[in-house]
Each structure stands twice: as C-alpha cells, then as structure tokens.
Coordinates of N, CA and C in Angstrom, one line a residue:
M1 N 3.4 8.4 -8.8 CA 1.9 8.1 -8.9 C 1.4 7.6 -7.6
I2 N 0.6 8.3 -7.0 CA 0.0 8.0 -5.7 C -1.5 7.6 -5.9
T3 N -1.9 6.4 -5.4 CA -3.2 5.9 -5.6 C -3.9 5.8 -4.3
Q4 N -5.0 6.4 -4.1 CA -5.8 6.3 -2.9 C -7.0 5.4 -3.2
I5 N -7.3 4.4 -2.4 CA -8.3 3.4 -2.6 C -9.3 3.4 -1.5
T6 N -10.5 3.8 -1.8 CA -11.6 3.9 -0.9 C -12.2 2.5 -0.6
R7 N -12.3 2.2 0.7 CA -12.9 0.9 1.1 C -12.2 -0.3 0.4
L8 N -10.9 -0.3 0.6 CA -10.1 -1.5 0.2 C -10.6 -2.7 1.0
L9 N -10.8 -2.5 2.3 CA -11.4 -3.5 3.2 C -12.9 -3.1 3.3
D10 N -13.8 -4.1 3.2 CA -15.2 -3.8 3.4 C -15.5 -3.6 4.9
A11 N -16.7 -3.3 5.2 CA -17.1 -3.0 6.6 C -16.7 -4.2 7.5
S12 N -17.1 -5.4 7.1 CA -16.8 -6.6 7.9 C -15.3 -6.9 8.1
Q13 N -14.5 -6.7 7.0 CA -13.1 -6.9 7.1 C -12.4 -5.9 8.0
T14 N -12.9 -4.6 7.8 CA -12.3 -3.6 8.7 C -12.6 -3.8 10.1
K15 N -13.8 -4.3 10.4 CA -14.2 -4.6 11.8 C -13.3 -5.8 12.3
T16 N -13.1 -6.8 11.5 CA -12.3 -7.9 11.9 C -10.8 -7.5 12.2
A17 N -10.3 -6.7 11.3 CA -8.9 -6.2 11.5 C -8.8 -5.3 12.7
R18 N -9.8 -4.5 12.9 CA -9.7 -3.6 14.0 C -9.8 -4.3 15.3
A19 N -10.7 -5.3 15.4 CA -10.8 -6.1 16.6 C -9.5 -6.8 16.9
F20 N -8.8 -7.3 15.9 CA -7.5 -8.0 16.0 C -6.5 -7.0 16.6
V21 N -6.3 -5.8 16.0 CA -5.3 -4.9 16.5 C -5.6 -4.4 17.9
E22 N -6.8 -4.3 18.3 CA -7.2 -3.8 19.6 C -6.9 -4.8 20.7
K23 N -6.8 -6.1 20.4 CA -6.5 -7.0 21.5 C -5.1 -7.6 21.4
A24 N -4.4 -7.3 20.3 CA -3.1 -7.9 20.1 C -2.0 -7.3 21.0
E25 N -0.9 -8.1 21.1 CA 0.2 -7.6 21.9 C 1.1 -6.8 21.0
F26 N 1.5 -5.6 21.4 CA 2.4 -4.8 20.6 C 3.7 -4.7 21.3
V27 N 4.8 -4.6 20.5 CA 6.1 -4.4 21.0 C 6.7 -3.1 20.4
E28 N 7.9 -2.7 20.8 CA 8.5 -1.5 20.3 C 8.8 -1.7 18.8
G29 N 8.5 -0.7 18.0 CA 8.7 -0.8 16.6 C 10.1 -1.0 16.2
K30 N 11.1 -0.6 17.0 CA 12.5 -0.7 16.7 C 12.9 -2.1 16.6
A31 N 12.0 -3.1 17.0 CA 12.4 -4.5 16.9 C 12.8 -4.9 15.5
T32 N 12.2 -4.2 14.5 CA 12.6 -4.6 13.1 C 13.4 -3.5 12.5
N33 N 13.9 -2.6 13.3 CA 14.8 -1.5 12.8 C 15.7 -1.0 13.9
R34 N 16.5 -2.0 14.4 CA 17.3 -1.7 15.6 C 18.3 -0.6 15.3
G35 N 18.5 0.3 16.3 CA 19.4 1.4 16.2 C 18.8 2.6 15.6
S36 N 17.5 2.6 15.1 CA 16.9 3.7 14.5 C 16.6 4.8 15.6
N37 N 16.9 6.0 15.3 CA 16.5 7.1 16.2 C 15.4 7.9 15.6
I38 N 14.7 7.4 14.6 CA 13.5 8.1 14.0 C 12.3 7.3 14.1
K39 N 12.4 6.1 14.5 CA 11.2 5.2 14.6 C 10.7 5.1 16.0
N40 N 9.6 5.7 16.3 CA 9.0 5.7 17.6 C 7.5 5.3 17.5
N41 N 7.3 4.0 17.3 CA 6.0 3.5 17.2 C 5.9 2.1 17.8
E42 N 4.8 1.4 17.7 CA 4.7 0.0 18.2 C 4.2 -0.9 17.0
Q43 N 4.5 -2.2 17.1 CA 4.0 -3.1 16.1 C 3.7 -4.4 16.8
I44 N 2.8 -5.2 16.1 CA 2.4 -6.4 16.7 C 3.6 -7.4 16.6
S45 N 3.7 -8.1 17.7 CA 4.8 -9.1 17.8 C 4.7 -10.2 16.7
E46 N 5.9 -10.5 16.2 CA 5.9 -11.5 15.1 C 5.4 -12.9 15.6
N47 N 5.4 -13.1 16.9 CA 4.9 -14.3 17.5 C 3.4 -14.4 17.7
D48 N 2.7 -13.4 17.3 CA 1.2 -13.4 17.4 C 0.7 -14.4 16.4
S49 N 0.0 -15.4 16.9 CA -0.5 -16.5 16.0 C -1.6 -16.1 15.1
D50 N -2.3 -15.0 15.4 CA -3.5 -14.5 14.6 C -3.0 -13.6 13.5
Q51 N -1.8 -13.1 13.5 CA -1.3 -12.1 12.6 C -1.3 -12.6 11.2
S52 N -1.0 -13.8 10.9 CA -0.9 -14.4 9.6 C -2.3 -14.4 8.9
E53 N -3.3 -14.8 9.7 CA -4.7 -14.9 9.2 C -5.2 -13.5 8.7
I54 N -5.0 -12.5 9.6 CA -5.5 -11.2 9.3 C -4.6 -10.6 8.1
G55 N -3.3 -10.9 8.2 CA -2.5 -10.5 7.1 C -2.9 -11.0 5.8
R56 N -3.3 -12.3 5.7 CA -3.7 -12.9 4.4 C -5.0 -12.2 4.0
M57 N -5.9 -11.8 4.9 CA -7.1 -11.1 4.5 C -6.8 -9.8 3.8
V58 N -5.8 -9.0 4.4 CA -5.4 -7.7 3.8 C -4.8 -7.9 2.4
V59 N -3.9 -8.9 2.3 CA -3.2 -9.2 1.0 C -4.2 -9.6 0.0
Q60 N -5.2 -10.4 0.4 CA -6.2 -10.9 -0.6 C -7.0 -9.7 -1.1
A61 N -7.3 -8.8 -0.1 CA -8.1 -7.6 -0.5 C -7.4 -6.8 -1.6
L62 N -6.1 -6.7 -1.4 CA -5.3 -5.9 -2.4 C -5.3 -6.7 -3.7
L63 N -5.2 -8.0 -3.7 CA -5.1 -8.7 -5.0 C -6.5 -8.9 -5.7
N64 N -7.6 -8.6 -4.9 CA -8.9 -8.6 -5.5 C -9.4 -7.3 -6.0
N65 N -8.6 -6.2 -5.8 CA -9.1 -4.9 -6.0 C -8.7 -4.4 -7.4
D66 N -9.6 -4.0 -8.3 CA -9.3 -3.6 -9.6 C -8.4 -2.4 -9.7
D67 N -8.5 -1.5 -8.8 CA -7.6 -0.3 -8.8 C -6.2 -0.7 -8.6
V68 N -6.0 -1.7 -7.7 CA -4.7 -2.2 -7.4 C -4.1 -2.9 -8.6
L69 N -5.0 -3.8 -9.2 CA -4.5 -4.6 -10.3 C -4.1 -3.8 -11.5
N70 N -4.9 -2.6 -11.7 CA -4.7 -1.8 -12.9 C -3.7 -0.6 -12.7
T71 N -3.2 -0.5 -11.5 CA -2.2 0.5 -11.3 C -0.8 0.0 -10.8
A72 N -0.9 -1.1 -9.9 CA 0.3 -1.6 -9.3 C 0.8 -2.9 -10.0
F73 N -0.2 -3.6 -10.7 CA 0.2 -4.8 -11.4 C 1.0 -5.8 -10.5
P74 N 0.4 -6.2 -9.3 CA 1.2 -6.9 -8.3 C 1.7 -8.3 -8.8
R75 N 3.0 -8.5 -8.4 CA 3.6 -9.8 -8.6 C 3.8 -10.5 -7.3
G76 N 4.1 -9.7 -6.2 CA 4.2 -10.3 -4.9 C 3.8 -9.3 -3.9
V77 N 3.1 -9.7 -2.8 CA 2.7 -8.9 -1.7 C 3.0 -9.6 -0.4
P78 N 3.9 -9.2 0.4 CA 4.2 -9.9 1.7 C 3.1 -9.6 2.7
S79 N 3.0 -10.4 3.7 CA 2.1 -10.2 4.8 C 2.4 -8.8 5.5
P80 N 1.4 -8.0 5.8 CA 1.7 -6.7 6.4 C 2.2 -6.7 7.8
T81 N 2.8 -5.6 8.2 CA 3.2 -5.3 9.5 C 2.0 -4.4 10.1
F82 N 1.6 -4.7 11.3 CA 0.5 -3.9 11.9 C 1.1 -3.0 12.9
S83 N 0.8 -1.7 12.8 CA 1.5 -0.7 13.7 C 0.5 0.1 14.5
R84 N 1.0 0.6 15.6 CA 0.2 1.4 16.5 C 0.9 2.7 16.9
Y85 N 0.3 3.8 16.8 CA 0.9 5.1 17.2 C 0.0 5.7 18.3
Q86 N 0.5 5.9 19.4 CA -0.2 6.6 20.5 C 0.4 8.0 20.7
P87 N -0.3 8.8 21.5 CA 0.2 10.2 21.6 C 1.7 10.3 21.9
G88 N 2.4 11.1 21.1 CA 3.8 11.3 21.2 C 4.6 10.4 20.3
M89 N 4.0 9.5 19.6 CA 4.7 8.5 18.7 C 4.7 9.0 17.3
Y90 N 5.7 8.6 16.5 CA 5.9 9.1 15.2 C 6.9 8.2 14.5
Y91 N 7.1 8.4 13.2 CA 8.1 7.7 12.4 C 8.7 8.8 11.5
G92 N 9.9 9.2 11.8 CA 10.5 10.4 11.1 C 10.8 10.1 9.7
L93 N 11.3 11.1 9.0 CA 11.6 11.0 7.5 C 12.5 9.9 7.2
H94 N 12.1 9.1 6.2 CA 12.9 7.9 5.8 C 12.4 7.4 4.5
M95 N 13.2 6.4 3.9 CA 12.8 5.7 2.7 C 12.7 4.2 3.1
D96 N 11.8 3.5 2.5 CA 11.7 2.0 2.8 C 12.9 1.3 2.0
E97 N 13.2 0.2 2.5 CA 14.3 -0.6 1.9 C 13.9 -1.0 0.5
A98 N 14.9 -1.1 -0.4 CA 14.6 -1.6 -1.8 C 14.3 -3.0 -1.9
I99 N 14.9 -3.8 -1.0 CA 14.7 -5.3 -1.0 C 14.3 -5.7 0.4
M100 N 13.2 -6.5 0.5 CA 12.7 -7.1 1.7 C 13.1 -8.5 1.8
N101 N 13.7 -9.0 2.9 CA 14.1 -10.4 3.0 C 12.9 -11.2 3.4
T102 N 11.9 -11.3 2.5 CA 10.8 -12.1 2.8 C 11.0 -13.6 2.3
K103 N 10.2 -14.5 2.8 CA 10.3 -15.9 2.4 C 9.2 -16.3 1.5
P104 N 9.4 -17.2 0.5 CA 10.6 -18.0 0.3 C 11.7 -17.3 -0.4
K105 N 11.5 -16.1 -0.9 CA 12.6 -15.4 -1.6 C 12.5 -13.9 -1.3
P106 N 13.6 -13.2 -1.4 CA 13.5 -11.7 -1.2 C 12.6 -11.0 -2.2
L107 N 12.0 -9.9 -1.9 CA 11.0 -9.2 -2.7 C 11.6 -7.8 -2.9
R108 N 11.5 -7.3 -4.2 CA 11.9 -6.0 -4.5 C 10.7 -5.1 -4.2
T109 N 10.9 -4.0 -3.5 CA 9.8 -3.1 -3.1 C 9.6 -2.0 -4.2
D110 N 8.7 -2.2 -5.1 CA 8.3 -1.2 -6.1 C 7.3 -0.2 -5.5
L111 N 6.4 -0.6 -4.7 CA 5.4 0.2 -4.2 C 5.2 -0.1 -2.7
S112 N 4.8 1.0 -1.9 CA 4.5 0.9 -0.5 C 3.0 1.1 -0.3
V113 N 2.5 0.4 0.7 CA 1.0 0.4 0.9 C 0.8 0.7 2.4
T114 N -0.1 1.6 2.7 CA -0.6 1.8 4.0 C -2.1 1.6 4.0
V115 N -2.6 0.7 4.8 CA -4.1 0.4 5.0 C -4.4 1.0 6.3
F116 N -5.3 2.0 6.3 CA -5.7 2.6 7.6 C -6.7 1.8 8.3
L117 N -6.5 1.6 9.6 CA -7.4 0.8 10.4 C -8.1 1.7 11.5
S118 N -7.7 3.0 11.5 CA -8.4 4.0 12.4 C -8.9 5.1 11.5
S119 N -10.1 5.6 11.8 CA -10.7 6.7 11.0 C -10.0 8.0 11.4
G120 N -10.0 8.9 10.5 CA -9.3 10.2 10.8 C -9.7 11.0 12.0
D121 N -11.0 10.8 12.3 CA -11.5 11.5 13.5 C -11.2 10.9 14.8
E122 N -10.5 9.7 14.8 CA -10.2 9.0 16.0 C -8.8 9.5 16.6
Y123 N -8.1 10.3 15.8 CA -6.8 10.7 16.3 C -6.4 12.0 15.6
D124 N -5.6 12.8 16.3 CA -5.0 14.0 15.8 C -3.6 13.8 15.4
G125 N -3.1 14.5 14.4 CA -1.8 14.3 13.9 C -1.7 13.0 13.2
G126 N -0.6 12.4 13.1 CA -0.4 11.0 12.5 C -0.6 11.0 11.0
E127 N -0.5 12.1 10.3 CA -0.7 12.1 8.9 C 0.5 11.4 8.2
L128 N 0.3 10.6 7.2 CA 1.4 10.1 6.3 C 1.8 11.2 5.4
E129 N 3.0 11.7 5.5 CA 3.6 12.8 4.7 C 4.5 12.2 3.7
L130 N 4.1 12.5 2.4 CA 4.9 12.0 1.3 C 5.6 13.2 0.6
W131 N 6.9 13.1 0.4 CA 7.6 14.1 -0.3 C 7.5 13.9 -1.8
T132 N 6.7 14.6 -2.5 CA 6.5 14.4 -3.9 C 7.0 15.6 -4.8
G133 N 7.5 16.6 -4.1 CA 8.0 17.8 -4.9 C 8.3 18.9 -3.9
T134 N 7.9 20.1 -4.2 CA 8.2 21.2 -3.4 C 7.3 21.3 -2.1
E135 N 6.1 20.7 -2.3 CA 5.2 20.7 -1.1 C 4.9 19.2 -0.8
P136 N 5.0 18.8 0.5 CA 4.6 17.4 0.9 C 3.1 17.2 0.7
Q137 N 2.8 16.0 0.4 CA 1.4 15.6 0.4 C 1.0 14.8 1.6
L138 N 0.0 15.3 2.3 CA -0.5 14.6 3.5 C -1.6 13.7 3.3
V139 N -1.6 12.5 3.8 CA -2.6 11.5 3.6 C -3.1 11.0 4.9
K140 N -4.4 11.1 5.1 CA -5.1 10.7 6.3 C -6.5 10.2 5.9
L141 N -6.7 8.9 5.8 CA -7.9 8.3 5.3 C -8.7 7.6 6.3
D142 N -9.9 7.2 5.9 CA -10.8 6.5 6.8 C -10.4 5.0 7.0
A143 N -10.9 4.4 8.1 CA -10.6 3.0 8.3 C -11.1 2.2 7.2
G144 N -10.2 1.3 6.7 CA -10.5 0.4 5.5 C -10.0 1.0 4.2
D145 N -9.6 2.3 4.2 CA -9.1 2.9 3.0 C -7.5 2.6 2.9
A146 N -7.0 2.8 1.7 CA -5.5 2.5 1.6 C -4.9 3.5 0.6
V147 N -3.6 3.7 0.8 CA -2.9 4.5 -0.2 C -1.7 3.7 -0.6
I148 N -1.4 3.8 -1.9 CA -0.2 3.1 -2.5 C 0.7 4.2 -3.2
Y149 N 2.0 4.1 -2.9 CA 2.9 5.1 -3.5 C 4.2 4.5 -3.8
P150 N 5.0 5.1 -4.7 CA 6.3 4.5 -5.0 C 7.2 4.4 -3.8
T151 N 7.9 3.3 -3.7 CA 8.6 3.0 -2.5 C 9.8 4.0 -2.3
G152 N 10.3 4.6 -3.4 CA 11.4 5.5 -3.3 C 11.1 6.8 -2.7
L153 N 9.9 7.1 -2.4 CA 9.5 8.5 -1.9 C 10.0 8.6 -0.5
I154 N 10.6 9.7 -0.1 CA 10.9 10.1 1.3 C 9.5 10.3 1.9
H155 N 9.3 9.8 3.1 CA 8.0 10.0 3.8 C 8.2 9.8 5.3
Q156 N 7.1 10.2 6.0 CA 7.1 10.0 7.5 C 5.7 9.9 8.0
V157 N 5.5 9.5 9.2 CA 4.3 9.5 9.9 C 4.4 10.6 11.0
R158 N 3.7 11.7 10.8 CA 3.8 12.8 11.8 C 3.4 12.4 13.2
P159 N 3.8 13.1 14.2 CA 3.5 12.7 15.6 C 2.0 12.7 15.8
V160 N 1.5 11.7 16.5 CA 0.1 11.6 17.0 C 0.0 12.5 18.2
T161 N -1.0 13.3 18.3 CA -1.2 14.1 19.5 C -2.4 13.8 20.3
R162 N -3.3 13.0 19.7 CA -4.5 12.5 20.5 C -5.0 11.2 19.8
G163 N -5.4 10.3 20.7 CA -6.0 9.1 20.2 C -5.0 8.1 19.7
T164 N -5.4 7.1 19.0 CA -4.6 6.0 18.5 C -4.7 5.8 17.0
R165 N -3.6 5.7 16.4 CA -3.6 5.4 14.9 C -3.1 4.0 14.7
Y166 N -4.0 3.1 14.2 CA -3.7 1.8 13.8 C -3.6 1.7 12.3
A167 N -2.7 0.9 11.8 CA -2.5 0.8 10.3 C -1.8 -0.5 10.0
A168 N -2.0 -1.0 8.8 CA -1.3 -2.2 8.3 C -0.4 -1.7 7.1
V169 N 0.9 -2.0 7.1 CA 1.8 -1.6 6.1 C 2.4 -2.8 5.4
T170 N 2.4 -2.7 4.1 CA 3.1 -3.7 3.3 C 3.7 -3.1 2.0
W171 N 4.2 -4.0 1.1 CA 4.8 -3.5 -0.1 C 4.4 -4.4 -1.3
I172 N 4.6 -3.9 -2.5 CA 4.2 -4.6 -3.7 C 5.4 -4.7 -4.6
Q173 N 5.8 -5.9 -5.0 CA 6.7 -6.1 -6.2 C 5.8 -6.2 -7.4
S174 N 6.0 -5.2 -8.3 CA 5.2 -5.2 -9.5 C 5.7 -6.0 -10.6
Q175 N 4.7 -6.5 -11.5 CA 5.1 -7.2 -12.7 C 5.7 -6.2 -13.7
I176 N 5.4 -4.9 -13.5 CA 5.9 -3.9 -14.4 C 6.9 -3.0 -13.6
P177 N 8.2 -3.3 -13.6 CA 9.1 -2.6 -12.7 C 9.2 -1.1 -12.8
E178 N 9.1 -0.6 -14.1 CA 9.3 0.8 -14.3 C 8.0 1.6 -14.0
L179 N 8.2 2.7 -13.2 CA 7.1 3.5 -12.8 C 6.4 4.1 -14.1
K180 N 7.2 4.6 -15.0 CA 6.7 5.3 -16.2 C 5.8 4.3 -17.0
H181 N 6.2 3.0 -17.0 CA 5.5 2.0 -17.8 C 4.2 1.7 -17.0
R182 N 4.2 1.7 -15.7 CA 2.9 1.5 -15.0 C 2.0 2.6 -15.2
Q183 N 2.5 3.8 -15.3 CA 1.6 5.0 -15.6 C 0.9 4.9 -16.9
V184 N 1.7 4.5 -17.9 CA 1.1 4.3 -19.3 C 0.0 3.3 -19.2
L185 N 0.3 2.1 -18.6 CA -0.7 1.0 -18.6 C -1.9 1.4 -17.7
S186 N -1.7 2.2 -16.7 CA -2.8 2.7 -15.9 C -3.7 3.6 -16.7
H187 N -3.1 4.5 -17.5 CA -3.9 5.3 -18.3 C -4.7 4.5 -19.4
Y188 N -4.0 3.4 -19.9 CA -4.7 2.6 -20.8 C -6.0 2.0 -20.2
Y189 N -5.9 1.5 -19.0 CA -7.1 0.9 -18.4 C -8.2 2.0 -18.1
Q190 N -7.7 3.2 -17.7 CA -8.7 4.3 -17.6 C -9.4 4.6 -18.9
L191 N -8.7 4.6 -20.0 CA -9.3 4.9 -21.3 C -10.3 3.8 -21.6
V192 N -9.9 2.5 -21.4 CA -10.9 1.4 -21.7 C -12.1 1.6 -20.9
A193 N -12.0 2.0 -19.6 CA -13.2 2.2 -18.8 C -14.1 3.3 -19.3
R194 N -13.4 4.4 -19.7 CA -14.2 5.6 -20.2 C -14.9 5.3 -21.5
M195 N -14.3 4.4 -22.4 CA -15.0 4.1 -23.6 C -16.2 3.2 -23.4
G196 N -16.0 2.3 -22.5 CA -17.2 1.4 -22.2 C -17.8 0.8 -23.4
H197 N -19.1 0.9 -23.5 CA -19.9 0.3 -24.5 C -19.8 1.0 -25.9
K198 N -19.1 2.2 -25.8 CA -19.0 3.0 -27.1 C -18.0 2.3 -28.0
A199 N -17.1 1.4 -27.5 CA -16.2 0.8 -28.4 C -16.8 -0.3 -29.2
D200 N -16.6 -0.4 -30.5 CA -17.1 -1.5 -31.3 C -16.1 -2.6 -31.3
E201 N -16.4 -3.6 -32.0 CA -15.5 -4.8 -32.0 C -14.1 -4.5 -32.5
T202 N -14.0 -3.7 -33.5 CA -12.7 -3.3 -34.0 C -11.9 -2.5 -33.0
D203 N -12.6 -1.6 -32.3 CA -11.9 -0.8 -31.3 C -11.4 -1.7 -30.2
R204 N -12.2 -2.7 -29.8 CA -11.8 -3.6 -28.7 C -10.6 -4.4 -29.1
L205 N -10.6 -4.8 -30.4 CA -9.5 -5.7 -30.9 C -8.2 -4.8 -30.9
L206 N -8.3 -3.6 -31.4 CA -7.1 -2.7 -31.4 C -6.6 -2.4 -30.0
M207 N -7.5 -2.2 -29.1 CA -7.1 -1.9 -27.7 C -6.4 -3.1 -27.1
E208 N -6.9 -4.3 -27.4 CA -6.3 -5.5 -26.9 C -5.0 -5.7 -27.5
S209 N -4.8 -5.4 -28.7 CA -3.5 -5.5 -29.4 C -2.5 -4.5 -28.7
V210 N -2.9 -3.3 -28.3 CA -2.0 -2.4 -27.6 C -1.7 -3.0 -26.2
R211 N -2.7 -3.5 -25.5 CA -2.4 -4.0 -24.2 C -1.4 -5.2 -24.2
T212 N -1.6 -6.1 -25.1 CA -0.7 -7.3 -25.1 C 0.7 -6.9 -25.6
G213 N 0.7 -5.9 -26.5 CA 2.0 -5.5 -27.0 C 2.8 -4.8 -25.9
L214 N 2.2 -4.0 -25.1 CA 2.9 -3.3 -23.9 C 3.3 -4.3 -22.9
Y215 N 2.4 -5.3 -22.6 CA 2.8 -6.3 -21.6 C 4.0 -7.1 -22.1
R216 N 4.1 -7.4 -23.4 CA 5.2 -8.2 -23.8 C 6.5 -7.4 -23.7
M217 N 6.4 -6.1 -23.9 CA 7.6 -5.3 -23.8 C 8.0 -5.1 -22.3
W218 N 7.1 -5.0 -21.4 CA 7.4 -4.4 -20.1 C 7.2 -5.4 -19.0
M219 N 6.5 -6.5 -19.2 CA 6.1 -7.4 -18.0 C 7.3 -8.2 -17.6
E220 N 7.5 -8.3 -16.3 CA 8.6 -9.2 -15.8 C 7.9 -10.4 -15.1
L221 N 8.3 -11.6 -15.6 CA 7.6 -12.8 -15.0 C 8.5 -13.5 -14.0

C-alpha cells in the first residue's frame, strides 16, 4: 500500500524546511552507511544544531495528518534525515533496515517516508523508484508532498541529471504491525468518510463497534 500525501507541509513549513536545507552543511551520505557502493548522495551533518527543530516540524506534520493517521497508524516516528542529490548522485537499489537504532529505544520500521523539499521541475531524474511488482512505480512529487510505502519494498533514487533534489526521509513504526490489517482499517476509514451524514445513529454505533473490535485484535501498544 503506497500512500501519496499532497501538501503534508503547508507553504510556510515548506519554505522553512527549504531555507534550512539550502544553508545547511552537508556531508557524504555514506557517513551513515559505511562501505556502501550504492549510496552516492549527501546528508546534513548530525552535528547541525538546527536539524532537530526542523525534524520535529516534519514529524509533527506527519502526526497531525489524517491520511497518515488513518493509513499508517503511527506509534513512533524518528527525526528525519535530510538528503541532497546533485547531478550524478543517486542511491541504488536497496531495502531499508528492519530495525533503526533510535533513542531512547530501537524502532521497527514498518513504513518508509519521503518528504519532498524540491519541486519536480527543479531537477531532472531523481525519481523514487519502488519495486511493487513487474513494473516499478516512479514517484516524483512537489515540494511539501510526501509518499509513504512499506519498508520492505526494494527501491532506489534514480540519478539526478540536472538541478538539486532535497528531501527528508524517515520511518514509521505502526500500532498495527501487519500490512494486511492496516489495509483493512484504512478501507474502514474510507468507508466512514464516504458515508458521512448518511449514517444514522445505529449505523455509527455499529461502525464504532467494528473499529474498536479490530483495534483490540490488531493494535500493538
């Protein structure tokens, strides 16, 4: 299940994040993946004092977004890594780690998140390529938009041939560990939204009974 979110960051937040990455100090991306021969990008140094503040803004935007809440059911979201791809840079085919050594405790990566901080017309190439079956899915969104996808997918960032691609990347540990269960609950929330005011009091009571029953069976606290 791949979820694209339009305007995860509003115009002001996007402007703030973009101003931050444009003035920040970047280091070689292999700093957090030493020995890799497929990672050729740059990321903001962990010593950057402003990174935590901007990271908190991105995480809070995720936690305040209804589409995120009703598809990812987040339990934990670490501060993002901010990346930069300039012409010739790429990140070859790989899978993200199943466990991130975050503090205060490790986090299981159920979902991966890319928040785009450059608009698609600012650079050529640089598509996020997701292996979902026989044909890869290419994702290239506007600044402030985001895509969320299962962490187990093989994926890559294709080489950038013009311009600069800025992005924030993070992960989500879900309250609902099983993908198939998240899909069912996501469909439930879509059904509730479609019914809207057409549901009477009995309908709403029955739907609430379904929701709470599924949460009791599937939610991990």
